[in-house]
mmCIF file of C-alpha atoms in Angstrom:
data_model
loop_
_atom_site.group_PDB
_atom_site.id
_atom_site.type_symbol
_atom_site.label_atom_id
_atom_site.label_comp_id
_atom_site.label_asym_id
_atom_site.label_seq_id
_atom_site.Cartn_x
_atom_site.Cartn_y
_atom_site.Cartn_z
ATOM 1 C CA MET A 2 -58.071 85.272 -43.406
ATOM 2 C CA ILE A 3 -57.653 82.103 -41.918
ATOM 3 C CA ASP A 4 -57.532 79.172 -44.536
ATOM 4 C CA THR A 5 -60.785 77.212 -43.696
ATOM 5 C CA ARG A 6 -59.422 74.189 -45.384
ATOM 6 C CA PHE A 7 -56.484 74.093 -43.067
ATOM 7 C CA VAL A 8 -58.640 74.413 -39.984
ATOM 8 C CA ASP A 9 -60.816 71.596 -41.113
ATOM 9 C CA ALA A 10 -57.744 69.611 -41.812
ATOM 10 C CA ALA A 11 -56.275 70.196 -38.299
ATOM 11 C CA LEU A 12 -59.897 69.576 -36.533
ATOM 12 C CA GLU A 13 -59.947 66.113 -38.327
ATOM 13 C CA VAL A 14 -56.462 65.222 -37.415
ATOM 14 C CA THR A 15 -57.201 66.308 -33.849
ATOM 15 C CA ALA A 16 -60.271 64.125 -33.740
ATOM 16 C CA ALA A 17 -58.644 61.109 -35.199
ATOM 17 C CA LEU A 18 -55.831 61.355 -32.593
ATOM 18 C CA ILE A 19 -58.340 61.722 -29.917
ATOM 19 C CA GLY A 20 -60.296 58.993 -31.054
ATOM 20 C CA ALA A 21 -57.054 56.603 -31.508
ATOM 21 C CA VAL A 22 -55.724 57.517 -27.881
ATOM 22 C CA HIS A 23 -59.398 56.879 -26.607
ATOM 23 C CA LYS A 24 -59.637 53.377 -28.283
ATOM 24 C CA THR A 25 -56.192 52.449 -27.348
ATOM 25 C CA GLY A 26 -57.006 53.508 -23.688
ATOM 26 C CA ILE A 27 -60.188 51.320 -23.614
ATOM 27 C CA ILE A 28 -58.070 48.500 -25.049
ATOM 28 C CA LEU A 29 -55.257 48.841 -22.500
ATOM 29 C CA THR A 30 -57.736 49.044 -19.624
ATOM 30 C CA THR A 31 -59.591 46.010 -20.762
ATOM 31 C CA LYS A 32 -56.468 43.925 -21.559
ATOM 32 C CA HIS A 33 -54.758 44.501 -18.428
ATOM 33 C CA ASN A 34 -58.021 44.817 -16.251
ATOM 34 C CA SER A 35 -56.212 47.904 -14.165
ATOM 35 C CA HIS A 36 -58.307 50.333 -12.278
ATOM 36 C CA GLU A 37 -55.806 53.184 -13.143
ATOM 37 C CA ASP A 38 -57.104 55.694 -15.278
ATOM 38 C CA VAL A 39 -55.722 55.222 -18.882
ATOM 39 C CA PHE A 40 -56.351 58.362 -20.825
#
């Protein structure tokens, strides 16, 4: 059996990391006005 609490926690952490990286990428792209792909 898989512990669903562990799976839920892992999904939340993953989603949070992806969200943070995405926000950081947008901020960096906007701040530097670069045309390079940032995340």
